[in-house]
Amino acid sequence: QVHLVESGGGLVQPGGSLRLSCVASGRTFGTGFMGWFRQAPGKAREFVATISRSGGSTEYLDSVKGRFSISRDNAKNTVYLQMNSLQPEDTAVYYCAAQVTPTMALLTLMTLANKYDYWGQGTQVTVSS
């Protein structure tokens, strides 16, 4: 019902920056929280950041606080993840996710992958010298 496409990944040196974008298409009416998750080789998918529909509430993985910033432009059906001071430990496939169910959601609960209804295919971020 909702199609999410990530872009903006690539190879960057430690200390560098990237901005990821995720564009939603299809039946985007009712989209609530949108989030970013990542998965490194051999590791489980982990929460990175989430943002409410209005953009007024955000939450981040502790290790990216102060370095990453999530934002959204609802007129463009797009969510962004600005990543600064990238480290090799940030290397992973980054996935965009969207919540479209009408269920009331608490910010802290939106760190859970199973709270999201649709997922993109991911974009690779590699941080290496």
CSV table of N, CA, C and O in Angstrom, one decimal:
chain,number,residue,atom,x,y,z
A,1,GLN,N,0.8,-1.2,0.0
A,1,GLN,CA,0.0,0.0,0.0
A,1,GLN,C,0.9,1.3,0.0
A,1,GLN,O,0.5,2.2,-0.7
A,2,VAL,N,1.9,1.3,0.8
A,2,VAL,CA,2.9,2.4,0.8
A,2,VAL,C,4.2,1.8,0.4
A,2,VAL,O,4.7,0.9,0.9
A,3,HIS,N,4.8,2.5,-0.6
A,3,HIS,CA,6.1,2.2,-1.1
A,3,HIS,C,7.1,3.2,-0.6
A,3,HIS,O,6.9,4.4,-0.8
A,4,LEU,N,8.2,2.7,0.0
A,4,LEU,CA,9.3,3.6,0.5
A,4,LEU,C,10.5,3.3,-0.3
A,4,LEU,O,10.9,2.1,-0.5
A,5,VAL,N,11.2,4.3,-0.7
A,5,VAL,CA,12.4,4.2,-1.5
A,5,VAL,C,13.5,5.1,-0.8
A,5,VAL,O,13.3,6.3,-0.8
A,6,GLU,N,14.6,4.5,-0.3
A,6,GLU,CA,15.7,5.2,0.3
A,6,GLU,C,16.7,5.6,-0.8
A,6,GLU,O,16.9,4.9,-1.8
A,7,SER,N,17.4,6.7,-0.5
A,7,SER,CA,18.5,7.1,-1.4
A,7,SER,C,19.5,7.9,-0.5
A,7,SER,O,19.2,8.3,0.6
A,8,GLY,N,20.7,8.1,-1.1
A,8,GLY,CA,21.7,8.9,-0.4
A,8,GLY,C,22.8,8.2,0.2
A,8,GLY,O,23.8,8.8,0.7
A,9,GLY,N,22.8,6.9,0.2
A,9,GLY,CA,23.9,6.1,0.8
A,9,GLY,C,25.1,6.1,-0.1
A,9,GLY,O,25.1,6.6,-1.2
A,10,GLY,N,26.2,5.6,0.5
A,10,GLY,CA,27.4,5.6,-0.3
A,10,GLY,C,28.6,5.4,0.6
A,10,GLY,O,28.5,5.0,1.8
A,11,LEU,N,29.8,5.6,0.0
A,11,LEU,CA,31.1,5.5,0.7
A,11,LEU,C,31.5,6.8,1.2
A,11,LEU,O,31.6,7.8,0.4
A,12,VAL,N,31.9,6.9,2.5
A,12,VAL,CA,32.3,8.1,3.1
A,12,VAL,C,33.5,7.8,4.1
A,12,VAL,O,33.5,6.8,4.7
A,13,GLN,N,34.4,8.8,4.2
A,13,GLN,CA,35.5,8.6,5.1
A,13,GLN,C,35.1,8.9,6.6
A,13,GLN,O,34.1,9.7,6.8
A,14,PRO,N,35.7,8.3,7.5
A,14,PRO,CA,35.4,8.7,8.9
A,14,PRO,C,35.4,10.2,9.2
A,14,PRO,O,36.3,10.9,8.7
A,15,GLY,N,34.4,10.7,9.9
A,15,GLY,CA,34.3,12.1,10.1
A,15,GLY,C,33.4,12.8,9.0
A,15,GLY,O,33.1,14.0,9.2
A,16,GLY,N,33.1,12.1,8.0
A,16,GLY,CA,32.3,12.7,6.9
A,16,GLY,C,30.8,12.7,7.2
A,16,GLY,O,30.4,12.2,8.2
A,17,SER,N,30.1,13.2,6.2
A,17,SER,CA,28.6,13.3,6.4
A,17,SER,C,27.9,12.7,5.2
A,17,SER,O,28.4,12.7,4.0
A,18,LEU,N,26.7,12.3,5.4
A,18,LEU,CA,25.8,11.9,4.4
A,18,LEU,C,24.4,12.3,4.8
A,18,LEU,O,24.1,12.4,6.0
A,19,ARG,N,23.5,12.5,3.8
A,19,ARG,CA,22.1,12.7,4.1
A,19,ARG,C,21.3,11.7,3.3
A,19,ARG,O,21.3,11.6,2.1
A,20,LEU,N,20.6,10.9,4.1
A,20,LEU,CA,19.7,9.9,3.5
A,20,LEU,C,18.3,10.5,3.3
A,20,LEU,O,17.8,11.3,4.1
A,21,SER,N,17.6,10.0,2.2
A,21,SER,CA,16.3,10.4,2.0
A,21,SER,C,15.4,9.2,1.8
A,21,SER,O,15.9,8.2,1.3
A,22,CYS,N,14.1,9.3,2.1
A,22,CYS,CA,13.2,8.3,2.0
A,22,CYS,C,11.9,8.9,1.5
A,22,CYS,O,11.3,9.7,2.2
A,23,VAL,N,11.5,8.5,0.3
A,23,VAL,CA,10.3,9.0,-0.4
A,23,VAL,C,9.2,8.0,-0.3
A,23,VAL,O,9.4,6.8,-0.7
A,24,ALA,N,8.0,8.4,0.2
A,24,ALA,CA,6.9,7.5,0.3
A,24,ALA,C,5.9,7.8,-0.9
A,24,ALA,O,5.7,8.9,-1.2
A,25,SER,N,5.4,6.7,-1.4
A,25,SER,CA,4.4,6.8,-2.5
A,25,SER,C,3.3,5.8,-2.2
A,25,SER,O,3.4,4.9,-1.4
A,26,GLY,N,2.2,5.9,-3.0
A,26,GLY,CA,1.1,5.1,-2.8
A,26,GLY,C,0.1,5.7,-1.9
A,26,GLY,O,-0.1,7.0,-1.9
A,27,ARG,N,-0.6,4.9,-1.0
A,27,ARG,CA,-1.6,5.4,-0.1
A,27,ARG,C,-0.9,6.0,1.2
A,27,ARG,O,-0.9,5.3,2.2
A,28,THR,N,-0.4,7.2,1.1
A,28,THR,CA,0.4,7.7,2.2
A,28,THR,C,-0.5,8.4,3.2
A,28,THR,O,0.0,8.9,4.2
A,29,PHE,N,-1.8,8.6,2.9
A,29,PHE,CA,-2.7,9.2,3.9
A,29,PHE,C,-2.7,8.4,5.2
A,29,PHE,O,-2.8,7.2,5.2
A,30,GLY,N,-2.6,9.1,6.3
A,30,GLY,CA,-2.6,8.5,7.6
A,30,GLY,C,-1.2,8.1,8.1
A,30,GLY,O,-1.1,7.5,9.2
A,31,THR,N,-0.2,8.3,7.3
A,31,THR,CA,1.2,8.0,7.8
A,31,THR,C,1.5,8.8,9.0
A,31,THR,O,1.4,10.0,9.1
A,32,GLY,N,1.9,8.1,10.1
A,32,GLY,CA,2.3,8.7,11.3
A,32,GLY,C,3.8,8.8,11.5
A,32,GLY,O,4.4,9.6,10.8
A,33,PHE,N,4.3,8.1,12.5
A,33,PHE,CA,5.7,8.0,12.7
A,33,PHE,C,6.5,7.5,11.5
A,33,PHE,O,6.0,6.5,10.8
A,34,MET,N,7.6,8.0,11.2
A,34,MET,CA,8.5,7.4,10.3
A,34,MET,C,9.9,7.2,11.0
A,34,MET,O,10.2,8.0,11.8
A,35,GLY,N,10.6,6.2,10.6
A,35,GLY,CA,11.8,5.9,11.3
A,35,GLY,C,12.9,5.4,10.4
A,35,GLY,O,12.7,5.0,9.2
A,36,TRP,N,14.1,5.4,11.0
A,36,TRP,CA,15.2,4.8,10.3
A,36,TRP,C,15.8,3.7,11.2
A,36,TRP,O,16.0,3.9,12.4
A,37,PHE,N,16.1,2.6,10.6
A,37,PHE,CA,16.8,1.4,11.2
A,37,PHE,C,18.0,1.1,10.4
A,37,PHE,O,18.1,1.5,9.2
A,38,ARG,N,18.9,0.3,11.0
A,38,ARG,CA,20.1,-0.1,10.2
A,38,ARG,C,20.4,-1.5,10.6
A,38,ARG,O,20.1,-2.0,11.7
A,39,GLN,N,21.1,-2.2,9.7
A,39,GLN,CA,21.6,-3.5,9.9
A,39,GLN,C,23.0,-3.7,9.4
A,39,GLN,O,23.2,-3.6,8.2
A,40,ALA,N,23.9,-4.1,10.3
A,40,ALA,CA,25.3,-4.3,9.9
A,40,ALA,C,25.4,-5.8,9.6
A,40,ALA,O,24.6,-6.6,10.2
A,41,PRO,N,26.4,-6.3,8.9
A,41,PRO,CA,26.6,-7.7,8.6
A,41,PRO,C,26.8,-8.5,9.9
A,41,PRO,O,27.5,-8.1,10.8
A,42,GLY,N,26.0,-9.5,10.1
A,42,GLY,CA,26.1,-10.4,11.2
A,42,GLY,C,25.4,-9.9,12.5
A,42,GLY,O,25.5,-10.5,13.5
A,43,LYS,N,24.7,-8.7,12.3
A,43,LYS,CA,24.0,-8.1,13.5
A,43,LYS,C,22.5,-8.0,13.2
A,43,LYS,O,22.1,-8.0,12.1
A,44,ALA,N,21.8,-7.9,14.3
A,44,ALA,CA,20.3,-7.7,14.1
A,44,ALA,C,20.0,-6.2,13.7
A,44,ALA,O,20.8,-5.3,13.9
A,45,ARG,N,18.9,-6.1,13.1
A,45,ARG,CA,18.5,-4.7,12.7
A,45,ARG,C,18.2,-3.9,14.0
A,45,ARG,O,17.6,-4.4,15.0
A,46,GLU,N,18.7,-2.7,14.0
A,46,GLU,CA,18.6,-1.8,15.2
A,46,GLU,C,18.0,-0.5,14.9
A,46,GLU,O,18.1,0.0,13.8
A,47,PHE,N,17.3,0.0,15.8
A,47,PHE,CA,16.7,1.4,15.7
A,47,PHE,C,17.7,2.4,15.6
A,47,PHE,O,18.7,2.4,16.3
A,48,VAL,N,17.5,3.4,14.8
A,48,VAL,CA,18.4,4.6,14.7
A,48,VAL,C,17.7,5.9,15.1
A,48,VAL,O,18.2,6.6,15.9
A,49,ALA,N,16.5,6.2,14.5
A,49,ALA,CA,15.8,7.4,14.8
A,49,ALA,C,14.4,7.3,14.3
A,49,ALA,O,14.0,6.5,13.5
A,50,THR,N,13.5,8.1,15.0
A,50,THR,CA,12.1,8.2,14.6
A,50,THR,C,11.6,9.6,14.7
A,50,THR,O,12.2,10.4,15.5
A,51,ILE,N,10.5,9.9,14.0
A,51,ILE,CA,10.0,11.2,14.0
A,51,ILE,C,8.5,11.1,13.9
A,51,ILE,O,7.9,10.3,13.1
A,52,SER,N,7.7,11.9,14.7
A,52,SER,CA,6.3,11.9,14.6
A,52,SER,C,5.8,12.6,13.3
A,52,SER,O,6.6,13.3,12.6
A,53,ARG,N,4.5,12.5,13.1
A,53,ARG,CA,3.9,13.1,11.8
A,53,ARG,C,4.2,14.6,11.7
A,53,ARG,O,4.5,15.1,10.6
A,54,SER,N,4.0,15.3,12.8
A,54,SER,CA,4.2,16.7,12.8
A,54,SER,C,5.7,17.1,12.9
A,54,SER,O,6.0,18.3,12.6
A,55,GLY,N,6.5,16.2,13.2
A,55,GLY,CA,7.9,16.5,13.3
A,55,GLY,C,8.3,17.0,14.7
A,55,GLY,O,9.4,17.3,15.0
A,56,GLY,N,7.3,17.1,15.6
A,56,GLY,CA,7.5,17.6,16.9
A,56,GLY,C,8.2,16.7,17.9
A,56,GLY,O,8.6,17.2,19.0
A,57,SER,N,8.2,15.4,17.6
A,57,SER,CA,8.8,14.5,18.6
A,57,SER,C,9.8,13.6,17.8
A,57,SER,O,9.5,13.1,16.8
A,58,THR,N,11.0,13.5,18.4
A,58,THR,CA,12.0,12.6,17.8
A,58,THR,C,12.7,11.8,18.9
A,58,THR,O,12.7,12.2,20.1
A,59,GLU,N,13.3,10.7,18.5
A,59,GLU,CA,14.1,9.9,19.4
A,59,GLU,C,15.2,9.3,18.6
A,59,GLU,O,15.1,9.0,17.4
A,60,TYR,N,16.3,9.1,19.3
A,60,TYR,CA,17.5,8.6,18.6
A,60,TYR,C,18.2,7.4,19.4
A,60,TYR,O,18.1,7.4,20.6
A,61,LEU,N,18.9,6.6,18.7
A,61,LEU,CA,19.8,5.6,19.3
A,61,LEU,C,20.8,6.4,20.0
A,61,LEU,O,21.4,7.4,19.5
A,62,ASP,N,21.2,6.0,21.3
A,62,ASP,CA,22.1,6.7,22.1
A,62,ASP,C,23.4,7.0,21.3
A,62,ASP,O,24.0,8.1,21.4
A,63,SER,N,23.9,6.1,20.6
A,63,SER,CA,25.2,6.2,20.0
A,63,SER,C,25.2,7.2,18.8
A,63,SER,O,26.3,7.6,18.3
A,64,VAL,N,24.1,7.6,18.3
A,64,VAL,CA,24.0,8.6,17.2
A,64,VAL,C,23.5,10.0,17.7
A,64,VAL,O,23.5,10.9,16.9
A,65,LYS,N,23.2,10.1,18.9
A,65,LYS,CA,22.7,11.4,19.4
A,65,LYS,C,23.8,12.4,19.3
A,65,LYS,O,24.9,12.2,19.6
A,66,GLY,N,23.4,13.6,18.8
A,66,GLY,CA,24.4,14.7,18.6
A,66,GLY,C,25.1,14.6,17.2
A,66,GLY,O,25.7,15.6,16.8
A,67,ARG,N,24.9,13.5,16.5
A,67,ARG,CA,25.6,13.3,15.2
A,67,ARG,C,24.5,13.2,14.1
A,67,ARG,O,24.8,13.7,13.0
A,68,PHE,N,23.4,12.5,14.4
A,68,PHE,CA,22.4,12.3,13.4
A,68,PHE,C,21.2,13.2,13.7
A,68,PHE,O,20.9,13.5,14.9
A,69,SER,N,20.5,13.6,12.7
A,69,SER,CA,19.3,14.4,12.8
A,69,SER,C,18.2,13.9,11.8
A,69,SER,O,18.5,13.8,10.6
A,70,ILE,N,17.0,13.6,12.3
A,70,ILE,CA,15.9,13.1,11.5
A,70,ILE,C,15.0,14.3,11.3
A,70,ILE,O,14.7,15.1,12.2
A,71,SER,N,14.4,14.4,10.1
A,71,SER,CA,13.5,15.5,9.7
A,71,SER,C,12.5,14.9,8.7
A,71,SER,O,12.8,13.9,8.1
A,72,ARG,N,11.5,15.6,8.4
A,72,ARG,CA,10.5,15.2,7.4
A,72,ARG,C,9.9,16.4,6.7
A,72,ARG,O,9.7,17.5,7.3
A,73,ASP,N,9.4,16.2,5.5
A,73,ASP,CA,8.7,17.2,4.7
A,73,ASP,C,7.5,16.5,4.2
A,73,ASP,O,7.5,15.8,3.2
A,74,ASN,N,6.4,16.7,4.9
A,74,ASN,CA,5.1,15.9,4.6
A,74,ASN,C,4.6,16.3,3.2
A,74,ASN,O,3.9,15.5,2.5
A,75,ALA,N,4.8,17.6,2.8
A,75,ALA,CA,4.4,18.0,1.5
A,75,ALA,C,5.1,17.2,0.4
A,75,ALA,O,4.5,17.1,-0.7
A,76,LYS,N,6.3,16.7,0.6
A,76,LYS,CA,7.0,15.9,-0.3
A,76,LYS,C,7.0,14.4,0.0
A,76,LYS,O,7.6,13.6,-0.7
A,77,ASN,N,6.3,14.1,1.1
A,77,ASN,CA,6.2,12.7,1.5
A,77,ASN,C,7.6,12.1,1.7
A,77,ASN,O,7.9,11.0,1.3
A,78,THR,N,8.5,12.9,2.3
A,78,THR,CA,9.9,12.5,2.4
A,78,THR,C,10.4,12.7,3.9
A,78,THR,O,10.0,13.6,4.6
A,79,VAL,N,11.2,11.7,4.3
A,79,VAL,CA,11.8,11.8,5.6
A,79,VAL,C,13.3,11.7,5.3
A,79,VAL,O,13.8,11.1,4.4
A,80,TYR,N,14.1,12.5,6.1
A,80,TYR,CA,15.5,12.6,5.9
A,80,TYR,C,16.3,12.1,7.2
A,80,TYR,O,15.8,12.2,8.3
A,81,LEU,N,17.5,11.7,7.0
A,81,LEU,CA,18.4,11.4,8.1
A,81,LEU,C,19.8,12.0,7.7
A,81,LEU,O,20.5,11.6,6.8
A,82,GLN,N,20.1,13.1,8.4
A,82,GLN,CA,21.3,13.8,8.2
A,82,GLN,C,22.3,13.1,9.2
A,82,GLN,O,22.1,13.1,10.4
A,83,MET,N,23.4,12.6,8.6
A,83,MET,CA,24.4,11.9,9.4
A,83,MET,C,25.7,12.6,9.3
A,83,MET,O,26.3,12.7,8.3
A,84,ASN,N,26.2,13.1,10.5
A,84,ASN,CA,27.5,13.8,10.6
A,84,ASN,C,28.4,13.0,11.4
A,84,ASN,O,28.0,12.1,12.2
A,85,SER,N,29.7,13.3,11.3
A,85,SER,CA,30.8,12.7,12.1
A,85,SER,C,30.6,11.2,12.0
A,85,SER,O,30.7,10.5,13.1
A,86,LEU,N,30.5,10.7,10.9
A,86,LEU,CA,30.3,9.2,10.7
A,86,LEU,C,31.5,8.5,11.1
A,86,LEU,O,32.6,8.9,10.9
A,87,GLN,N,31.3,7.3,11.7
A,87,GLN,CA,32.3,6.4,12.2
A,87,GLN,C,32.1,5.1,11.5
A,87,GLN,O,31.1,4.7,11.0
A,88,PRO,N,33.2,4.3,11.5
A,88,PRO,CA,33.1,2.9,10.8
A,88,PRO,C,32.0,2.1,11.4
A,88,PRO,O,31.4,1.3,10.7
A,89,GLU,N,31.7,2.3,12.7
A,89,GLU,CA,30.6,1.5,13.4
A,89,GLU,C,29.3,1.9,12.8
A,89,GLU,O,28.3,1.2,13.1
A,90,ASP,N,29.2,3.0,12.0
A,90,ASP,CA,27.9,3.3,11.4
A,90,ASP,C,27.6,2.6,10.1
A,90,ASP,O,26.6,2.7,9.5
A,91,THR,N,28.6,1.8,9.7
A,91,THR,CA,28.5,1.1,8.4
A,91,THR,C,27.4,0.1,8.5
A,91,THR,O,27.4,-0.8,9.4
A,92,ALA,N,26.4,0.1,7.6
A,92,ALA,CA,25.2,-0.7,7.7
A,92,ALA,C,24.3,-0.4,6.5
A,92,ALA,O,24.5,0.6,5.8
A,93,VAL,N,23.4,-1.3,6.3
A,93,VAL,CA,22.3,-1.0,5.4
A,93,VAL,C,21.2,-0.2,6.2
A,93,VAL,O,20.8,-0.7,7.2
A,94,TYR,N,20.8,0.9,5.7
A,94,TYR,CA,19.9,1.8,6.4
A,94,TYR,C,18.5,1.6,5.8
A,94,TYR,O,18.4,1.8,4.6
A,95,TYR,N,17.5,1.4,6.6
A,95,TYR,CA,16.2,1.2,6.1
A,95,TYR,C,15.2,2.2,6.6
A,95,TYR,O,15.3,2.6,7.8
A,96,CYS,N,14.3,2.7,5.8
A,96,CYS,CA,13.3,3.6,6.2
A,96,CYS,C,12.0,2.8,6.5
A,96,CYS,O,11.7,1.8,5.8
A,97,ALA,N,11.2,3.2,7.5
A,97,ALA,CA,10.0,2.6,7.8
A,97,ALA,C,8.9,3.6,8.1
A,97,ALA,O,9.2,4.7,8.6
A,98,ALA,N,7.7,3.2,7.9
A,98,ALA,CA,6.5,4.0,8.0
A,98,ALA,C,5.4,3.4,8.8
A,98,ALA,O,5.1,2.2,8.6
A,99,GLN,N,4.8,4.1,9.7
A,99,GLN,CA,3.7,3.6,10.5
A,99,GLN,C,2.4,4.3,9.8
A,99,GLN,O,2.3,5.5,9.7
A,100,VAL,N,1.5,3.4,9.4
A,100,VAL,CA,0.3,3.9,8.8
A,100,VAL,C,-1.0,3.5,9.5
A,100,VAL,O,-2.1,4.0,9.2
A,101,THR,N,-0.9,2.7,10.6
A,101,THR,CA,-2.1,2.3,11.3
A,101,THR,C,-2.5,3.5,12.2
A,101,THR,O,-1.8,4.3,12.6
A,102,PRO,N,-3.9,3.5,12.5
A,102,PRO,CA,-4.4,4.6,13.3
A,102,PRO,C,-4.2,4.5,14.8
A,102,PRO,O,-4.6,5.3,15.5
A,103,THR,N,-3.5,3.4,15.2
A,103,THR,CA,-3.3,3.2,16.6
A,103,THR,C,-2.4,4.3,17.2
A,103,THR,O,-1.4,4.8,16.7
A,104,MET,N,-2.8,4.8,18.4
A,104,MET,CA,-2.0,5.8,19.1
A,104,MET,C,-0.7,5.2,19.5
A,104,MET,O,-0.6,4.1,19.9
A,105,ALA,N,0.3,6.0,19.3
A,105,ALA,CA,1.7,5.5,19.5
A,105,ALA,C,2.4,6.5,20.5
A,105,ALA,O,2.4,7.7,20.3
A,106,LEU,N,3.1,5.9,21.4
A,106,LEU,CA,4.0,6.6,22.3
A,106,LEU,C,5.4,6.7,21.6
A,106,LEU,O,5.8,5.7,21.0
A,107,LEU,N,6.1,7.8,21.8
A,107,LEU,CA,7.4,7.9,21.2
A,107,LEU,C,8.4,6.8,21.5
A,107,LEU,O,9.0,6.3,20.6
A,108,THR,N,8.4,6.4,22.8
A,108,THR,CA,9.4,5.4,23.1
A,108,THR,C,9.1,4.0,22.5
A,108,THR,O,10.0,3.3,22.2
A,109,LEU,N,7.8,3.8,22.2
A,109,LEU,CA,7.4,2.5,21.5
A,109,LEU,C,7.8,2.5,20.1
A,109,LEU,O,8.0,1.4,19.5
A,110,MET,N,8.1,3.6,19.5
A,110,MET,CA,8.4,3.7,18.1
A,110,MET,C,9.9,3.4,17.8
A,110,MET,O,10.3,3.5,16.7
A,111,THR,N,10.6,3.0,18.8
A,111,THR,CA,11.9,2.4,18.6
A,111,THR,C,11.9,0.9,18.3
A,111,THR,O,12.9,0.3,18.0
A,112,LEU,N,10.7,0.4,18.3
A,112,LEU,CA,10.5,-1.1,18.0
A,112,LEU,C,10.1,-1.3,16.6
A,112,LEU,O,9.2,-0.6,16.1
A,113,ALA,N,10.8,-2.2,15.9
A,113,ALA,CA,10.6,-2.4,14.5
A,113,ALA,C,9.2,-2.9,14.2
A,113,ALA,O,8.6,-2.5,13.2
A,114,ASN,N,8.6,-3.6,15.1
A,114,ASN,CA,7.3,-4.2,14.8
A,114,ASN,C,6.2,-3.2,14.9
A,114,ASN,O,5.0,-3.5,14.7
A,115,LYS,N,6.5,-1.9,15.3
A,115,LYS,CA,5.5,-0.9,15.3
A,115,LYS,C,5.3,-0.2,13.9
A,115,LYS,O,4.4,0.6,13.7
A,116,TYR,N,6.1,-0.6,13.0
A,116,TYR,CA,6.0,0.0,11.6
A,116,TYR,C,5.4,-1.0,10.7
A,116,TYR,O,5.5,-2.2,10.8
A,117,ASP,N,4.7,-0.4,9.7
A,117,ASP,CA,3.9,-1.2,8.8
A,117,ASP,C,4.5,-1.4,7.4
A,117,ASP,O,4.3,-2.5,6.8
A,118,TYR,N,5.4,-0.5,7.0
A,118,TYR,CA,6.0,-0.6,5.7
A,118,TYR,C,7.5,-0.3,5.8
A,118,TYR,O,7.9,0.6,6.6
A,119,TRP,N,8.2,-0.9,4.9
A,119,TRP,CA,9.7,-0.8,4.9
A,119,TRP,C,10.2,-0.6,3.5
A,119,TRP,O,9.7,-1.1,2.5
A,120,GLY,N,11.3,0.2,3.4
A,120,GLY,CA,12.0,0.3,2.2
A,120,GLY,C,13.0,-0.8,2.0
A,120,GLY,O,13.1,-1.7,2.9
A,121,GLN,N,13.7,-0.8,0.9
A,121,GLN,CA,14.6,-1.9,0.5
A,121,GLN,C,16.0,-1.6,1.1
A,121,GLN,O,16.9,-2.5,1.0
A,122,GLY,N,16.3,-0.4,1.6
A,122,GLY,CA,17.5,-0.1,2.2
A,122,GLY,C,18.5,0.6,1.3
A,122,GLY,O,18.5,0.4,0.0
A,123,THR,N,19.4,1.3,1.9
A,123,THR,CA,20.5,1.9,1.2
A,123,THR,C,21.8,1.7,2.0
A,123,THR,O,21.8,1.9,3.2
A,124,GLN,N,22.9,1.4,1.3
A,124,GLN,CA,24.1,1.0,1.9
A,124,GLN,C,24.9,2.3,2.3
A,124,GLN,O,25.1,3.1,1.5
A,125,VAL,N,25.3,2.3,3.6
A,125,VAL,CA,26.3,3.3,4.0
A,125,VAL,C,27.5,2.6,4.5
A,125,VAL,O,27.5,1.8,5.4
A,126,THR,N,28.6,3.0,3.9
A,126,THR,CA,29.9,2.5,4.2
A,126,THR,C,30.9,3.6,4.7
A,126,THR,O,31.1,4.5,3.9
A,127,VAL,N,31.4,3.5,5.9
A,127,VAL,CA,32.3,4.5,6.4
A,127,VAL,C,33.7,3.8,6.6
A,127,VAL,O,33.9,2.9,7.4
A,128,SER,N,34.6,4.2,5.7
A,128,SER,CA,35.9,3.6,5.7
A,128,SER,C,36.9,4.6,5.1
A,128,SER,O,36.6,5.4,4.3
A,129,SER,N,38.1,4.4,5.6
A,129,SER,CA,39.2,5.2,5.0
A,129,SER,C,39.9,4.5,3.8
A,129,SER,O,40.7,5.1,3.1
